[in-house]
Coordinates of C-alpha atoms in Angstrom, one line a residue:
M1 CA 26.9 -2.7 28.6
V2 CA 29.2 0.3 29.1
S3 CA 29.5 1.7 32.6
S4 CA 29.7 5.3 33.6
S5 CA 29.4 7.6 36.6
W6 CA 27.5 10.1 34.5
P7 CA 23.7 10.4 34.7
R8 CA 22.0 7.8 32.6
P9 CA 18.6 7.8 30.9
D10 CA 16.2 5.0 31.6
S11 CA 16.7 3.9 28.0
R12 CA 19.0 1.0 27.3
S13 CA 19.1 1.8 23.6
Y14 CA 22.7 3.0 23.0
L15 CA 24.1 3.7 19.6
P16 CA 27.6 4.1 18.3
I17 CA 30.0 6.9 19.3
L18 CA 29.0 10.3 17.9
A19 CA 30.6 12.2 15.2
R20 CA 32.9 15.1 16.2
I21 CA 30.3 17.7 15.2
D22 CA 28.3 16.5 18.2
N23 CA 31.3 17.1 20.4
F24 CA 31.4 20.7 19.2
F25 CA 27.8 21.4 20.0
Y26 CA 28.1 19.6 23.3
M27 CA 31.1 21.6 24.3
L28 CA 29.4 24.9 23.3
T29 CA 26.4 24.2 25.4
L30 CA 28.2 23.1 28.6
T31 CA 30.5 26.1 28.5
G32 CA 27.6 28.5 28.1
S33 CA 28.7 29.5 24.6
Q34 CA 25.7 28.8 22.4
A35 CA 22.0 29.1 23.4
P36 CA 19.1 27.2 21.9
I37 CA 17.8 27.7 18.3
I38 CA 14.1 28.6 17.8
V39 CA 11.9 28.3 14.8
A40 CA 8.3 29.7 15.3
A41 CA 5.1 29.4 13.3
S42 CA 1.7 30.8 13.7
Y43 CA -1.3 28.7 12.9
T44 CA -4.9 29.6 12.0
S45 CA -8.0 27.8 10.9
N46 CA -10.3 28.5 8.0
D47 CA -12.9 29.1 10.7
S48 CA -11.7 32.5 11.9
L49 CA -13.4 31.9 15.3
K50 CA -11.5 28.7 15.9
K51 CA -8.2 28.5 17.8
L52 CA -5.8 25.7 18.6
S53 CA -6.7 23.7 21.7
R54 CA -4.3 22.1 24.3
D55 CA -5.5 18.6 23.5
R56 CA -5.1 19.1 19.7
V57 CA -1.6 20.5 20.0
I58 CA -0.4 17.8 22.4
R59 CA -1.9 15.0 20.2
A60 CA -0.3 16.6 17.1
I61 CA 3.2 16.8 18.7
E62 CA 2.8 13.2 19.8
R63 CA 2.6 12.3 16.1
V64 CA 5.7 14.4 15.3
V65 CA 7.7 12.7 18.1
A66 CA 6.7 9.3 16.8
K67 CA 8.0 10.2 13.3
Q68 CA 11.3 12.0 14.0
P69 CA 14.0 10.0 15.7
A70 CA 16.0 13.2 16.7
L71 CA 13.3 14.2 19.2
G72 CA 14.0 11.1 21.4
Q73 CA 17.7 11.3 21.5
V74 CA 20.0 12.3 24.5
F75 CA 23.7 12.2 24.8
V76 CA 25.8 10.3 27.4
R77 CA 29.4 10.7 28.3
Q78 CA 31.3 7.4 28.6
P79 CA 34.9 6.7 29.7
S80 CA 37.0 5.5 26.8
K81 CA 39.8 2.9 26.8
R82 CA 42.3 5.8 27.0
G83 CA 40.8 7.1 30.2
K84 CA 39.1 10.0 28.4
D85 CA 35.4 10.6 27.8
Q86 CA 33.6 10.1 24.5
L87 CA 30.0 10.9 23.7
W88 CA 27.4 8.2 23.0
I89 CA 23.9 8.7 21.7
A90 CA 21.0 7.1 23.6
R91 CA 17.3 7.0 22.8
L92 CA 14.7 7.6 25.4
P93 CA 11.8 5.1 24.9
S94 CA 9.2 7.8 25.9
L95 CA 9.0 11.4 26.8
N96 CA 6.8 13.2 29.4
A97 CA 4.5 15.6 27.6
E98 CA 5.0 18.2 30.3
D99 CA 8.7 18.2 29.6
C100 CA 8.0 18.9 25.9
I101 CA 5.2 21.5 25.8
S102 CA 4.3 24.6 27.7
F103 CA 1.3 27.0 27.2
I104 CA 1.5 30.7 28.0
D105 CA -0.4 33.9 27.2
H106 CA 1.4 37.0 26.2
D107 CA 0.4 40.6 25.2
E108 CA 0.5 41.0 21.5
K109 CA -0.4 44.7 20.9
D110 CA 2.6 44.7 18.5
P111 CA 2.8 41.1 17.3
A112 CA 6.2 41.7 15.6
E113 CA 7.7 43.1 18.8
A114 CA 6.1 40.3 20.8
S115 CA 7.7 37.7 18.5
R116 CA 11.2 39.3 18.8
W117 CA 10.8 39.4 22.6
M118 CA 9.7 35.8 22.8
L119 CA 12.7 34.7 20.8
E120 CA 15.1 36.5 23.1
N121 CA 13.3 35.2 26.2
I122 CA 13.2 31.5 25.1
M123 CA 16.9 31.6 23.9
G124 CA 17.7 32.3 27.6
Q125 CA 16.1 29.0 28.6
W126 CA 18.9 26.6 28.2
F127 CA 18.7 22.8 28.1
D128 CA 20.9 20.9 30.5
L129 CA 22.7 18.3 28.5
L130 CA 23.8 16.5 31.6
D131 CA 20.2 15.7 32.5
T132 CA 19.6 12.7 30.3
S133 CA 16.0 12.1 31.6
K134 CA 14.6 15.0 29.5
P135 CA 14.6 15.9 25.8
Y136 CA 16.8 18.8 24.6
W137 CA 13.8 20.5 22.9
R138 CA 10.5 22.2 23.9
A139 CA 7.5 23.6 22.2
T140 CA 6.1 26.8 23.7
V141 CA 2.5 27.6 22.6
V142 CA 1.7 31.3 22.9
N143 CA -1.9 32.5 23.0
M144 CA -3.0 29.2 21.4
K145 CA -1.8 30.5 18.1
T146 CA 2.0 30.6 17.7
I147 CA 4.3 27.7 18.5
Y148 CA 8.0 28.3 19.3
F149 CA 10.0 25.2 18.7
A150 CA 13.2 25.6 20.7
F151 CA 16.0 23.0 20.6
N152 CA 19.7 22.6 21.3
H153 CA 21.9 22.6 18.2
I154 CA 23.1 19.1 19.1
V155 CA 19.6 17.8 18.3
C156 CA 19.2 19.3 14.8
D157 CA 19.7 22.3 12.6
G158 CA 17.5 25.3 11.7
R159 CA 16.1 23.6 8.6
S160 CA 14.9 20.8 10.8
G161 CA 12.7 23.4 12.6
I162 CA 10.9 23.9 9.3
Y163 CA 10.4 20.2 9.1
F164 CA 9.0 20.1 12.6
H165 CA 6.3 22.7 11.8
R166 CA 5.4 21.0 8.5
D167 CA 5.0 17.7 10.3
L168 CA 3.0 19.5 13.0
L169 CA 0.7 21.2 10.4
T170 CA 0.0 17.8 8.8
A171 CA -0.8 16.3 12.2
L172 CA -3.1 19.2 13.1
N173 CA -5.0 18.7 9.9
D174 CA -5.2 14.9 10.3
I175 CA -6.5 15.0 13.9
E176 CA -10.3 15.1 14.2
D177 CA -12.0 16.9 17.0
Q178 CA -12.6 14.2 19.6
K179 CA -13.6 15.8 22.9
A180 CA -14.0 12.4 24.6
V181 CA -10.3 11.5 23.9
S182 CA -7.9 13.1 26.4
A183 CA -4.4 14.1 25.4
P184 CA -1.6 11.7 26.2
Q185 CA 0.8 12.3 29.1
H186 CA 3.7 10.5 27.4
F187 CA 5.0 10.4 23.9
V188 CA 6.5 7.2 22.4
T189 CA 9.7 8.0 20.5
C190 CA 10.7 6.9 17.0
T191 CA 13.0 3.9 16.7
D192 CA 14.3 4.7 13.2
A193 CA 18.0 5.0 12.6
F194 CA 19.8 8.3 13.0
P195 CA 21.5 9.8 9.9
D196 CA 25.2 9.5 9.8
H197 CA 25.9 12.3 7.3
F198 CA 29.3 13.2 8.8
E199 CA 31.0 10.0 7.9
E200 CA 29.3 10.0 4.5
M201 CA 30.7 13.5 3.8
I202 CA 34.2 12.4 4.8
A203 CA 34.0 9.2 2.7
K204 CA 32.5 11.0 -0.3
H205 CA 35.0 13.8 -0.7
T206 CA 38.7 13.5 -1.2
T207 CA 41.4 14.8 1.2
S208 CA 42.1 17.6 -1.3
Y209 CA 39.1 19.5 0.1
L210 CA 40.7 19.4 3.6
F211 CA 44.2 20.3 2.2
W212 CA 42.9 23.5 0.6
F213 CA 41.0 24.4 3.8
V214 CA 44.3 24.1 5.8
I215 CA 46.1 26.3 3.3
K216 CA 43.3 28.9 3.6
Y217 CA 43.4 28.7 7.3
L218 CA 47.1 29.4 7.4
L219 CA 46.5 32.4 5.2
Q220 CA 43.9 33.6 7.6
I221 CA 46.4 33.4 10.5
I222 CA 48.8 35.5 8.5
V223 CA 46.1 38.1 7.7
E224 CA 45.2 38.2 11.4
F225 CA 48.9 38.7 12.4
F226 CA 49.3 41.8 10.2
L227 CA 45.8 43.3 10.3
W228 CA 44.0 42.1 13.5
P229 CA 42.0 43.8 14.8
K230 CA 42.4 47.4 13.7
Y231 CA 41.7 46.9 10.0
I232 CA 39.0 44.2 10.1
A233 CA 35.3 44.9 10.1
F234 CA 33.8 44.2 13.6
G235 CA 37.3 44.8 15.0
D236 CA 35.9 46.7 17.9
M237 CA 34.1 43.5 19.1
K238 CA 34.9 42.5 22.7
K239 CA 36.0 39.0 23.4
Y240 CA 35.3 37.2 26.6
P241 CA 37.5 34.1 26.7
I242 CA 36.9 31.7 29.6
K243 CA 38.6 28.6 30.9
P244 CA 36.5 25.7 29.6
D245 CA 35.0 23.3 32.1
I246 CA 32.8 20.6 30.7
K247 CA 32.5 18.6 33.9
R248 CA 29.4 20.7 34.7
M249 CA 26.8 22.8 33.0
A250 CA 27.8 26.5 33.0
P251 CA 25.7 28.4 35.6
P252 CA 23.4 31.2 34.3
E253 CA 25.9 34.0 35.0
E254 CA 28.5 32.3 32.7
R255 CA 26.2 31.8 29.8
I256 CA 26.0 34.1 26.8
K257 CA 22.9 36.3 26.5
N258 CA 21.6 36.8 22.9
K259 CA 20.1 40.1 21.8
I260 CA 18.0 40.5 18.6
V261 CA 17.4 43.4 16.3
S262 CA 14.5 42.6 13.9
L263 CA 14.0 43.9 10.4
R264 CA 10.7 43.1 8.7
I265 CA 9.9 43.5 5.0
K266 CA 6.2 43.7 4.1
P267 CA 4.9 41.2 1.5
K268 CA 4.4 43.8 -1.2
T269 CA 7.9 45.2 -0.7
M270 CA 9.4 41.8 -0.6
Q271 CA 7.7 40.8 -3.9
K272 CA 9.2 44.0 -5.4
I273 CA 12.7 43.0 -4.2
L274 CA 12.4 39.4 -5.5
T275 CA 11.2 40.7 -8.9
E276 CA 14.2 43.0 -9.1
C277 CA 16.5 40.2 -8.1
R278 CA 15.1 38.0 -10.9
T279 CA 15.5 40.8 -13.4
K280 CA 19.1 41.4 -12.3
S281 CA 19.9 37.7 -12.4
T282 CA 20.6 37.3 -8.7
T283 CA 19.0 35.9 -5.5
F284 CA 17.7 37.4 -2.3
T285 CA 20.5 35.9 -0.3
A286 CA 23.1 37.5 -2.6
F287 CA 21.1 40.7 -2.4
L288 CA 21.1 40.7 1.4
D289 CA 24.8 39.8 1.5
T290 CA 25.6 42.8 -0.7
V291 CA 23.4 45.2 1.3
L292 CA 25.0 44.0 4.5
N293 CA 28.6 44.3 3.3
T294 CA 28.1 47.6 1.6
S295 CA 26.5 49.0 4.8
I296 CA 29.3 47.6 7.0
C297 CA 32.2 48.7 4.8
A298 CA 30.9 52.1 3.7
D299 CA 28.9 53.3 6.7
I300 CA 29.9 51.4 9.8
Y301 CA 33.6 50.4 9.4
P302 CA 34.9 52.7 6.6
G303 CA 38.5 52.3 7.8
A304 CA 38.5 48.5 7.6
L305 CA 40.5 46.8 4.9
I306 CA 38.9 43.4 5.0
V307 CA 35.5 42.0 5.8
R308 CA 34.4 38.5 6.4
T309 CA 30.9 37.1 5.9
G310 CA 29.5 33.6 5.9
I311 CA 26.6 31.8 4.3
V312 CA 25.0 28.7 6.0
V313 CA 24.7 25.8 3.6
D314 CA 22.3 22.8 3.7
F315 CA 24.2 19.6 3.0
R316 CA 21.1 17.5 2.4
S317 CA 21.3 17.8 -1.3
F318 CA 24.9 16.6 -1.2
C319 CA 24.2 13.3 0.6
K320 CA 22.4 10.2 -0.4
W321 CA 20.6 10.0 3.0
P322 CA 18.2 11.5 4.0
Y323 CA 16.3 12.6 0.9
E324 CA 13.2 13.2 2.9
E325 CA 12.5 15.7 5.7
V326 CA 14.4 14.1 8.5
M327 CA 15.4 16.3 11.5
C328 CA 19.2 16.2 12.0
N329 CA 22.3 18.3 11.7
M330 CA 23.2 18.7 8.1
A331 CA 24.2 22.3 7.9
G332 CA 27.7 23.9 7.3
S333 CA 28.9 27.3 6.5
W334 CA 31.0 29.0 3.8
T335 CA 33.0 32.0 5.0
K336 CA 35.2 34.2 2.9
L337 CA 37.6 37.1 3.5
R338 CA 37.1 40.0 1.1
W339 CA 38.6 43.4 0.5
T340 CA 36.3 46.2 1.6
R341 CA 37.1 48.6 -1.2
P342 CA 34.5 47.3 -3.8
F343 CA 31.7 47.5 -1.2
F344 CA 33.0 50.9 0.1
A345 CA 32.9 52.2 -3.5
I346 CA 29.2 51.1 -3.9
G347 CA 28.2 53.0 -0.7
R348 CA 30.7 55.7 -0.5
P349 CA 29.3 58.1 2.2
T350 CA 28.1 61.5 1.2
P351 CA 29.5 64.5 3.1
A352 CA 26.2 64.8 5.0
A353 CA 26.2 61.2 6.0
E354 CA 29.8 61.5 7.3
V355 CA 28.8 64.1 9.8
G356 CA 25.8 62.1 10.9
S357 CA 22.5 62.3 9.0
N358 CA 18.9 61.2 9.3
L359 CA 19.0 57.7 7.7
E360 CA 15.3 57.7 7.4
D361 CA 15.5 60.6 4.9
G362 CA 17.7 58.4 2.7
E363 CA 20.9 60.4 3.2
I364 CA 23.1 57.6 2.4
N365 CA 24.8 56.9 -0.9
T366 CA 24.3 53.8 -3.1
D367 CA 25.7 53.4 -6.6
I368 CA 22.6 51.3 -7.6
P369 CA 24.0 49.9 -10.9
A370 CA 27.2 48.9 -9.2
F371 CA 25.2 47.4 -6.4
W372 CA 23.2 45.1 -8.7
A373 CA 26.4 44.2 -10.5
M374 CA 27.9 43.1 -7.2
A375 CA 24.8 41.2 -6.2
K376 CA 24.9 39.2 -9.4
H377 CA 28.6 38.6 -8.9
R378 CA 27.9 37.4 -5.4
K379 CA 25.3 35.0 -6.7
D380 CA 27.5 33.6 -9.4
H381 CA 30.4 33.3 -6.9
M382 CA 28.1 31.4 -4.5
N383 CA 27.0 29.0 -7.2
K384 CA 30.5 28.3 -8.2
Y385 CA 32.2 28.0 -4.8
L386 CA 29.5 27.6 -2.1
K387 CA 29.4 23.8 -2.0
W388 CA 33.2 23.4 -2.4
G389 CA 34.0 25.9 0.4
A390 CA 31.3 24.7 2.8
I391 CA 32.5 21.1 2.5
Q392 CA 36.1 22.2 3.1
E393 CA 35.1 23.9 6.4
F394 CA 32.9 21.0 7.4
L395 CA 35.7 18.5 6.9
A396 CA 37.9 20.5 9.2
L397 CA 36.1 18.5 12.0
A398 CA 37.8 15.4 10.7
V399 CA 41.1 16.6 12.2
T400 CA 39.7 17.3 15.6
P401 CA 40.0 14.5 18.3
S402 CA 37.1 12.2 19.1
Y403 CA 37.6 12.6 22.8
I404 CA 35.6 15.3 24.4
D405 CA 38.4 16.3 26.7
D406 CA 41.0 16.9 24.0
F407 CA 38.4 18.5 21.7
T408 CA 37.6 21.1 24.2
Y409 CA 41.1 22.4 24.6
Q410 CA 41.9 22.3 20.9
I411 CA 38.8 24.3 20.0
W412 CA 39.3 26.9 22.8
G413 CA 43.0 27.3 22.0
K414 CA 44.4 30.4 20.5
S415 CA 45.1 28.6 17.2
L416 CA 41.4 28.8 16.3
S417 CA 40.9 32.4 17.4
T418 CA 41.3 34.0 14.0
T419 CA 39.3 36.3 11.8
R420 CA 36.4 33.8 12.0
N421 CA 35.4 35.6 15.2
Y422 CA 34.8 38.8 13.2
T423 CA 32.2 37.2 10.9
S424 CA 28.6 38.0 10.1
Q425 CA 26.8 34.8 9.0
I426 CA 23.5 34.7 6.9
S427 CA 21.2 31.7 7.3
N428 CA 18.2 31.8 5.0
L429 CA 15.4 29.2 5.6
V430 CA 13.4 30.8 2.7
S431 CA 9.7 30.4 3.1
L432 CA 7.8 28.2 5.5
M433 CA 5.4 26.5 3.0
P434 CA 2.9 23.8 3.8
R435 CA 3.1 20.5 2.0
E436 CA 1.0 20.3 -1.1
A437 CA -1.4 17.9 0.6
D438 CA -2.0 20.5 3.3
K439 CA -2.6 23.6 1.2
A440 CA -6.4 23.2 0.9
R441 CA -7.0 21.9 4.5
E442 CA -8.4 23.5 7.6
W443 CA -5.1 24.6 9.3
R444 CA -2.5 26.8 7.7
F445 CA 0.6 28.9 8.5
T446 CA 0.1 32.7 8.8
D447 CA 3.5 33.8 10.1
T448 CA 6.9 32.6 11.0
D449 CA 10.1 33.7 12.8
W450 CA 13.4 32.1 13.8
A451 CA 16.7 32.8 15.5
S452 CA 19.9 30.9 15.8
S453 CA 22.1 31.7 18.7
T454 CA 25.5 33.1 17.9
H455 CA 28.7 31.7 19.6
R456 CA 30.7 33.2 22.4
T457 CA 32.8 35.7 20.5
C458 CA 36.2 34.2 21.3
I459 CA 35.3 31.0 19.2
G460 CA 32.7 31.8 16.6
P461 CA 30.8 34.3 14.4
S462 CA 30.1 37.6 16.0
L463 CA 26.7 38.3 14.3
N464 CA 24.1 35.8 13.1
I465 CA 21.5 36.9 10.5
T466 CA 18.5 34.6 10.1
V467 CA 15.9 35.0 7.4
T468 CA 12.5 33.4 6.9
S469 CA 9.0 34.1 5.8
A470 CA 5.5 32.6 5.4
P471 CA 2.9 33.0 2.6
D472 CA 1.4 36.5 2.6
A473 CA 3.4 37.4 5.7
D474 CA 6.5 39.6 6.4
C475 CA 9.9 38.4 5.6
V476 CA 11.7 38.5 8.9
I477 CA 15.4 39.2 9.2
N478 CA 16.8 38.9 12.7
F479 CA 20.3 40.2 13.6
I480 CA 21.5 38.2 16.6
Y481 CA 24.5 39.1 18.7
I482 CA 25.8 38.7 22.3
E483 CA 25.0 41.3 24.8
G484 CA 28.2 43.1 25.9
S485 CA 30.2 42.3 22.8
Y486 CA 29.4 45.6 21.1
D487 CA 28.5 49.1 21.9
P488 CA 24.7 48.9 22.6
E489 CA 24.0 51.0 19.5
A490 CA 26.3 49.2 17.1
I491 CA 24.1 46.4 15.8
P492 CA 20.9 48.6 15.7
R493 CA 23.0 51.1 13.7
I494 CA 23.9 48.4 11.1
V495 CA 20.3 47.4 10.8
Q496 CA 19.2 51.0 10.5
V497 CA 21.7 51.6 7.7
A498 CA 20.7 48.4 5.9
K499 CA 17.0 49.3 6.2
A500 CA 17.7 52.7 4.6
R501 CA 19.8 51.3 1.9
I502 CA 17.2 48.7 0.9
G503 CA 14.6 51.4 0.7
Q504 CA 16.9 53.5 -1.4
I505 CA 17.6 50.6 -3.8
I506 CA 14.0 49.7 -4.4
G507 CA 12.8 53.3 -4.4
D508 CA 10.2 53.3 -1.6
R509 CA 12.3 55.1 1.1
G510 CA 11.9 52.2 3.5
E511 CA 8.1 52.5 3.8
G512 CA 7.7 48.7 3.4
L513 CA 10.3 47.9 6.1
T514 CA 10.1 48.1 9.9
M515 CA 12.8 47.7 12.5
R516 CA 12.5 46.6 16.2
A517 CA 15.3 46.4 18.8

């Protein structure tokens, strides 16, 4: 057995050295550069007088832990033969229920604002990766109705949060009311194998993918040299580089603090948008991407020459394993530099807007036919290049070192501080739907929300945009950014413009949209 001076879990179940994507998430956490991810869902019974109970929730989560291997994993640093540390994955044989679940009550006079506040609050509760006696996830049950599943990105991705809630809904429906049976104090973890999609992706795709990524990366450096930061959207973003130290967990004062501005679209309005998208041969993701870029280029940064946006991609459909809903990290991103002029032309400001107008009165400009043409183009472009581009960027991890010490300094070096830092990134989980077998059963979803922490602005995207919805519930779009990186009114202004533009495009003057900050 390997020896180490680092804290060790009681488990003796060690697995092979981790892929380098795990090094990345490990480094981000220890340096205080990426907070937890949260996927929330509200549950209700067919009996309107019935609520979730502590015992029922604990017993249901016990079943999810027994099914999903990711929920029992921790990460251990081990000295390598070269005298440098590598990460190993270890499985805890059991988890203490009190380390996994907490129950709280919270005022919900405005449920939407309460959800936004809870996301911000829970994102500030970091998991200490050096404490290998506890899991890197937690379920917070609010008012016996809404469950916020928070986890470190090293455990799994946002899509996995959907799988957690679908598993939990099934378990809630399977459990019978047994008042005589007390809830367990420990959860036995799953012993199934962990997915190794990283190596599969490298083996499956040729080195030409990586070659073209390197070429594009060099071009980005050239663009940055000539245009950075004056002529790039988000160029006024403040960077706060730090000297990395992964021998300890960053103290609270050195950790980023995420802020969230929430935009909600009512079901009737959302249905109208989706109908228009189908009529115009596009998708909601392409629609939102076009709204965002038009608003940024025409109304927020009209002097910018280039804008960079990204789309998060689920790699599960590209790999042989796993086909089923297994929680793991299988997400990548496709980012692209684009000229701002086409978007500026779509939303060229009117004279009134240029001097400061009331956006709620619709005093912004949108060339609606040109907008829909661009949204269709964006959809077609995504269909053609999304997979290819995302795999290129994912494979860039193949050239990073496997040693955590070397990886840290390479990632934090100036060579990686390019236009990627001035990126807005959209991650759409689509709708939180129950499994077919759960649709006619007692418990069901009534609402959902989610937020993915952005990165410290010197190494990652400056603005995360997360999207999700539940049947007959609002579509929730959260704009997540780091406190102090922008003027306090900058991101709320972007959301306000986007809200007004969506209302203008669908012709309801924003009546079906609400914003909270």
